[in-house]
Tab-separated table of C-alpha atoms in Angstrom:
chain	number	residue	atom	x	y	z
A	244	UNK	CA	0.000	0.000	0.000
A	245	UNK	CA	3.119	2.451	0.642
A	246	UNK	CA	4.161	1.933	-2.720
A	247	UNK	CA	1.064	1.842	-4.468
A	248	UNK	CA	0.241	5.497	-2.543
A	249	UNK	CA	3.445	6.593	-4.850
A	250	UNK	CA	1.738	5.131	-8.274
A	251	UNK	CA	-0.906	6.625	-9.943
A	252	UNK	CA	-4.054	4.851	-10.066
A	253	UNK	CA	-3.795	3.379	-13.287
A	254	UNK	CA	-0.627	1.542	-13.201
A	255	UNK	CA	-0.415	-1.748	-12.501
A	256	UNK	CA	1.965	-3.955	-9.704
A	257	UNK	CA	4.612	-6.732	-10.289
A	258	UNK	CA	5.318	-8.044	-7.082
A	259	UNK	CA	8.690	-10.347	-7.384
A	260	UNK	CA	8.828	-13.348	-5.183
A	261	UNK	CA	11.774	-14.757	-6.370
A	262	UNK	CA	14.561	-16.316	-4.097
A	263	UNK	CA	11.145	-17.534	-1.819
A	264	UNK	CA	10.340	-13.932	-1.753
A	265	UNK	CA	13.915	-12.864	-0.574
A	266	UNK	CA	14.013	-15.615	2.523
A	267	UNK	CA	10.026	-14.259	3.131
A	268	UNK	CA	8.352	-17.402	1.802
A	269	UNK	CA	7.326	-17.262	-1.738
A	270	UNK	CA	3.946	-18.918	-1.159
A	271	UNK	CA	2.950	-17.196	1.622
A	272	UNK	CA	4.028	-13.676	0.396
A	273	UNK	CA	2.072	-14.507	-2.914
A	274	UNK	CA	-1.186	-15.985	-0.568
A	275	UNK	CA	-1.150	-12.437	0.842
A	276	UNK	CA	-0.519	-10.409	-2.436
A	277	UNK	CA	-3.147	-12.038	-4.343
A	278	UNK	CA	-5.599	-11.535	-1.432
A	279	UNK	CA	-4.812	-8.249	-2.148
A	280	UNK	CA	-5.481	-7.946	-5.647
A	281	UNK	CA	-1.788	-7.158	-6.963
A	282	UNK	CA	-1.740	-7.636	-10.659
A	283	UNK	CA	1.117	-9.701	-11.262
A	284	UNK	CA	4.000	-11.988	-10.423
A	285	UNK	CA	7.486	-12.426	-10.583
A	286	UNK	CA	9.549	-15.227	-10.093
A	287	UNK	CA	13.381	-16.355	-11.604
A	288	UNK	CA	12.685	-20.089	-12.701
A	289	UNK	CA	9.667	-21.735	-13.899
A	290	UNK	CA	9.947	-24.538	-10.988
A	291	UNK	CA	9.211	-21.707	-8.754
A	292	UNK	CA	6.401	-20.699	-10.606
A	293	UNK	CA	5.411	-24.525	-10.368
A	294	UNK	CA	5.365	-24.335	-6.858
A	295	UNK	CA	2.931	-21.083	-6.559
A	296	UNK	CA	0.781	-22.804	-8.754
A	297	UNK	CA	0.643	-26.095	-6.889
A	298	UNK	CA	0.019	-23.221	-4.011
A	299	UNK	CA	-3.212	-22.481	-5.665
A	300	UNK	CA	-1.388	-19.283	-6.743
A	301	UNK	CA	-4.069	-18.487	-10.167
A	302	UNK	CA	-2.388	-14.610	-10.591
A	303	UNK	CA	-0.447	-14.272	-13.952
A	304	UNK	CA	3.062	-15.276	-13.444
A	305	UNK	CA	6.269	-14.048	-15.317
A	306	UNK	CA	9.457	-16.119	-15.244
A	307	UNK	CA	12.471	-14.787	-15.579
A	308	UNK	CA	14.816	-17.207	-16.883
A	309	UNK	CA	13.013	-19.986	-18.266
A	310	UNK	CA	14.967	-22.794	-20.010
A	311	UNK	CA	14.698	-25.418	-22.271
A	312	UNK	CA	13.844	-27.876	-19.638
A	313	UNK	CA	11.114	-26.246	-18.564
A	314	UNK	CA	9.028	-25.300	-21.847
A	315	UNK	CA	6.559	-28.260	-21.012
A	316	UNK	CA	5.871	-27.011	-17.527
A	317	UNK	CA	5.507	-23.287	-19.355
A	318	UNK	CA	2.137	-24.573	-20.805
A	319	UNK	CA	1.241	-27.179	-18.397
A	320	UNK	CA	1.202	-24.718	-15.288
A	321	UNK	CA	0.632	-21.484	-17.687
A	322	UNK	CA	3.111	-19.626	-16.897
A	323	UNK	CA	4.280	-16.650	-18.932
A	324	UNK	CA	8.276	-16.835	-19.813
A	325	UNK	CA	10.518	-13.582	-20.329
A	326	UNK	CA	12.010	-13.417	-23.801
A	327	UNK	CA	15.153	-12.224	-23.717
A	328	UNK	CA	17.673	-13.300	-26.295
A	329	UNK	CA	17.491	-14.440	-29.903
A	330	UNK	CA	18.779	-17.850	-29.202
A	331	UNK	CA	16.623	-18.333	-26.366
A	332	UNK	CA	13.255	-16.556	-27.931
A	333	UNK	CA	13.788	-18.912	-30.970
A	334	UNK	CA	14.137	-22.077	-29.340
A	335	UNK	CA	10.785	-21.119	-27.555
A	336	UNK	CA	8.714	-19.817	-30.107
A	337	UNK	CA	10.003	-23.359	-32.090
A	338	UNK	CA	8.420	-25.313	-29.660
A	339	UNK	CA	5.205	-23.904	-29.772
A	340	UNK	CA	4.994	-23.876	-33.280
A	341	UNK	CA	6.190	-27.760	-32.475
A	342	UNK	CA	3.220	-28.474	-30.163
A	343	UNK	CA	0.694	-26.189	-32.241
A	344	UNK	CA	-0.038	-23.946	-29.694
A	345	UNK	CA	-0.377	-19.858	-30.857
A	346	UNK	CA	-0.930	-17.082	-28.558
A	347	UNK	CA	0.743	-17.525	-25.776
A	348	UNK	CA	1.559	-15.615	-23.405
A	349	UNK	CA	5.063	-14.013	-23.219
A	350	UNK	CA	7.382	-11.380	-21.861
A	351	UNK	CA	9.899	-9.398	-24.249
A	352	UNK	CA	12.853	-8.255	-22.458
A	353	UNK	CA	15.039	-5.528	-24.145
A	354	UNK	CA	18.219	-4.271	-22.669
A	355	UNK	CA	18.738	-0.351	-22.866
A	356	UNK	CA	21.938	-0.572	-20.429
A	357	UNK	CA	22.508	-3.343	-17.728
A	358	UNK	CA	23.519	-5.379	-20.139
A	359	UNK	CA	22.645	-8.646	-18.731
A	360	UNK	CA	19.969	-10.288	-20.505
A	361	UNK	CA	17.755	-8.322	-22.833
A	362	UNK	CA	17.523	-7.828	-26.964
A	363	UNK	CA	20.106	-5.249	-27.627
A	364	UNK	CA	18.465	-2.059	-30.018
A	365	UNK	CA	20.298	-4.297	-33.114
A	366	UNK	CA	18.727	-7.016	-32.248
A	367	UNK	CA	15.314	-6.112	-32.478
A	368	UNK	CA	14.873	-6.515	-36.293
A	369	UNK	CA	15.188	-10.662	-35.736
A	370	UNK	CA	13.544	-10.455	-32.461
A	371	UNK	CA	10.340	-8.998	-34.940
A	372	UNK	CA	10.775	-11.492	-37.571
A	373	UNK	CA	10.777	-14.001	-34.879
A	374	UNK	CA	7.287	-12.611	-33.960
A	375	UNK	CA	6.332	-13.282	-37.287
A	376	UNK	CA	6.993	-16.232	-37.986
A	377	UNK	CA	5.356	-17.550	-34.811
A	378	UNK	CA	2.213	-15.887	-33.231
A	379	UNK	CA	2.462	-14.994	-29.715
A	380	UNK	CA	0.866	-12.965	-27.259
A	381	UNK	CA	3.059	-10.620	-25.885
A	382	UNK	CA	1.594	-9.323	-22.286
A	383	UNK	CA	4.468	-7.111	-21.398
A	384	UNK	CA	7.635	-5.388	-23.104
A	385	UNK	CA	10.300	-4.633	-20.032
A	386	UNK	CA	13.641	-3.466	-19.132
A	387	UNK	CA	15.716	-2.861	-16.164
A	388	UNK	CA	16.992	0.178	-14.739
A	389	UNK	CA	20.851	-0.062	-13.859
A	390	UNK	CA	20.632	2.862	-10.605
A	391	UNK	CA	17.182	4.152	-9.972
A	392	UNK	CA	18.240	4.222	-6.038
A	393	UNK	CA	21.253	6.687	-6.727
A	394	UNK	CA	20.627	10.427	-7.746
A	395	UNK	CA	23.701	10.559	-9.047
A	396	UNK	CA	22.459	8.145	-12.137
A	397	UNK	CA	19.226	10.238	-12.753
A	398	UNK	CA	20.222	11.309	-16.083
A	399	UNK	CA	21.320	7.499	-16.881
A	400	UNK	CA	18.019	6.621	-15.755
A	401	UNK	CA	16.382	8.906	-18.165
A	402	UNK	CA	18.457	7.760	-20.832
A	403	UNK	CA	17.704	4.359	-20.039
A	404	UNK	CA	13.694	5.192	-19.978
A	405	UNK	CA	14.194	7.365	-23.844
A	406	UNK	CA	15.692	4.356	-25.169
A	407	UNK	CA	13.166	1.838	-23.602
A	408	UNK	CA	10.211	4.073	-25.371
A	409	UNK	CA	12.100	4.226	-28.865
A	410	UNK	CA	12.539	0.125	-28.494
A	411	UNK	CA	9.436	-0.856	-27.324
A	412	UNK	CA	7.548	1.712	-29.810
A	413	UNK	CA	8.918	-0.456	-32.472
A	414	UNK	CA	7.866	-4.191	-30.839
A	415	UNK	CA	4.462	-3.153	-30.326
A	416	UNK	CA	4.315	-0.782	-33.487
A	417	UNK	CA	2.451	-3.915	-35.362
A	418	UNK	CA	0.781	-5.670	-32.505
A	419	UNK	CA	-3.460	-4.911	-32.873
A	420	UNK	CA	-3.402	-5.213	-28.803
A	421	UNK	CA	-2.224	-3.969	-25.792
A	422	UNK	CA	1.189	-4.577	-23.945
A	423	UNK	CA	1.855	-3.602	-20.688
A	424	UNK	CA	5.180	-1.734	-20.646
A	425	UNK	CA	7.409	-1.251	-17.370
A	426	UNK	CA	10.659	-0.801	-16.347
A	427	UNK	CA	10.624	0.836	-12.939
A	428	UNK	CA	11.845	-1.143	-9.952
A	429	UNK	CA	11.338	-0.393	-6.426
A	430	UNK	CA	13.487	2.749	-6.042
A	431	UNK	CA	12.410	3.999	-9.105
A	432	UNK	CA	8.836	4.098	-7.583
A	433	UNK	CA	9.554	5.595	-4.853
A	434	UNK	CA	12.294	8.048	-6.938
A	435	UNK	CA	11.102	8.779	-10.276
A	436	UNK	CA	7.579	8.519	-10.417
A	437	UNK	CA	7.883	9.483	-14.523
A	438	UNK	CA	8.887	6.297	-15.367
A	439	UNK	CA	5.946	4.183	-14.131
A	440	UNK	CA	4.705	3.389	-17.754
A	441	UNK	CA	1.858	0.745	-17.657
A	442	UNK	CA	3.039	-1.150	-14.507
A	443	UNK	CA	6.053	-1.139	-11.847
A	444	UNK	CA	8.105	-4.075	-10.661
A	445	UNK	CA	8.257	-4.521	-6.521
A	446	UNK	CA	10.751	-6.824	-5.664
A	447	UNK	CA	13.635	-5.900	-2.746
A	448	UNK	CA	11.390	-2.948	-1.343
A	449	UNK	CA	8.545	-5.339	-0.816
């Protein structure tokens, strides 16, 4: 409630429960938070998404780092994996087309300066004919700020948030739907209110 008292009304809230909700409990956190109507989930690897699920967990859940073990569980449990490298996004998207399934639900991650996982800006052009050749839904197009908790990075931060907004223009440029779009973390909620976007990712301030 703190945090959502800093968001405007509109905006949605990822909270992340990865790591059992940073030694918290994962299950127990996500009981609470879906009591509570949050609109989303976070979690690094699809067996903890598993586990929510068996938790009778039913809020959409994104994973972060999904891999090619756990595709099956993906669709069994519906869970929504993050997209974030050509490599990766292919051998995905060529499983689906494998098992006939269209439209699901995915996460495009694009990296405008951590440079950890994300499509880089000259990537984007085969991350778009990857889209093509496979239909997917895509719920959310994401990035991560590098120092939203230090004023000193502001500017970064801003730089960070332009490029996100040229990138993601061109993802959903062709899409005839909605995406959710975020990007701001927990200090940036509480620090730089401009960059809420569509929704806001709670993780380590939760």
């Amino acid at each position: 409630k703190q945090y959502q008292q800093r968001m405007k009304p509109e905006t949605r809230l990822m909270a992340m429960v990865k790591a059992f909700a940073y030694g918290s409990g994962s299950y127990q956190v996500a009981r609470i938070l879906q009591f509570h109507k949050i609109d989303y989930l976070g979690v690094a690897y699809a067996d903890e998404g598993i586990e929510l699920r068996k938790a009778g967990i039913h809020l959409p859940v994104m994973i972060m780092n999904p891999d090619d073990s756990s595709f099956s569980a993906l669709v069994e449990y519906n869970l929504e994996p993050d997209l974030y490298a050509p490599a990766q996004a292919r051998a995905f998207l060529e499983f689906l087309k494998k098992e006939g399934i269209r439209q699901f639900p995915v996460h495009i991650e694009i990296d405008t300066g951590m440079h950890r996982l994300g499509f880089a800006e000259s990537e984007i052009p085969e991350l778009l004919e990857l889209i093509r050749e496979q239909p997917i839904k895509i719920q959310s197009v994401f990035s991560h700020l590098v120092a939203s908790d230090d004023p000193a990075y502001d500017a970064f931060s801003l730089e960070q948030n332009a490029l996100f907004q040229k990138l993601s223009d061109r993802i959903i440029a062709g899409l005839d739907y909605p995406v959710i779009r975020h990007i701001a973390n927990s200090s940036a909620i509480a620090r730089l209110p401009s960059l809420q976007w569509d929704m806001a990712r709670l993780g380590i301030g939760l």
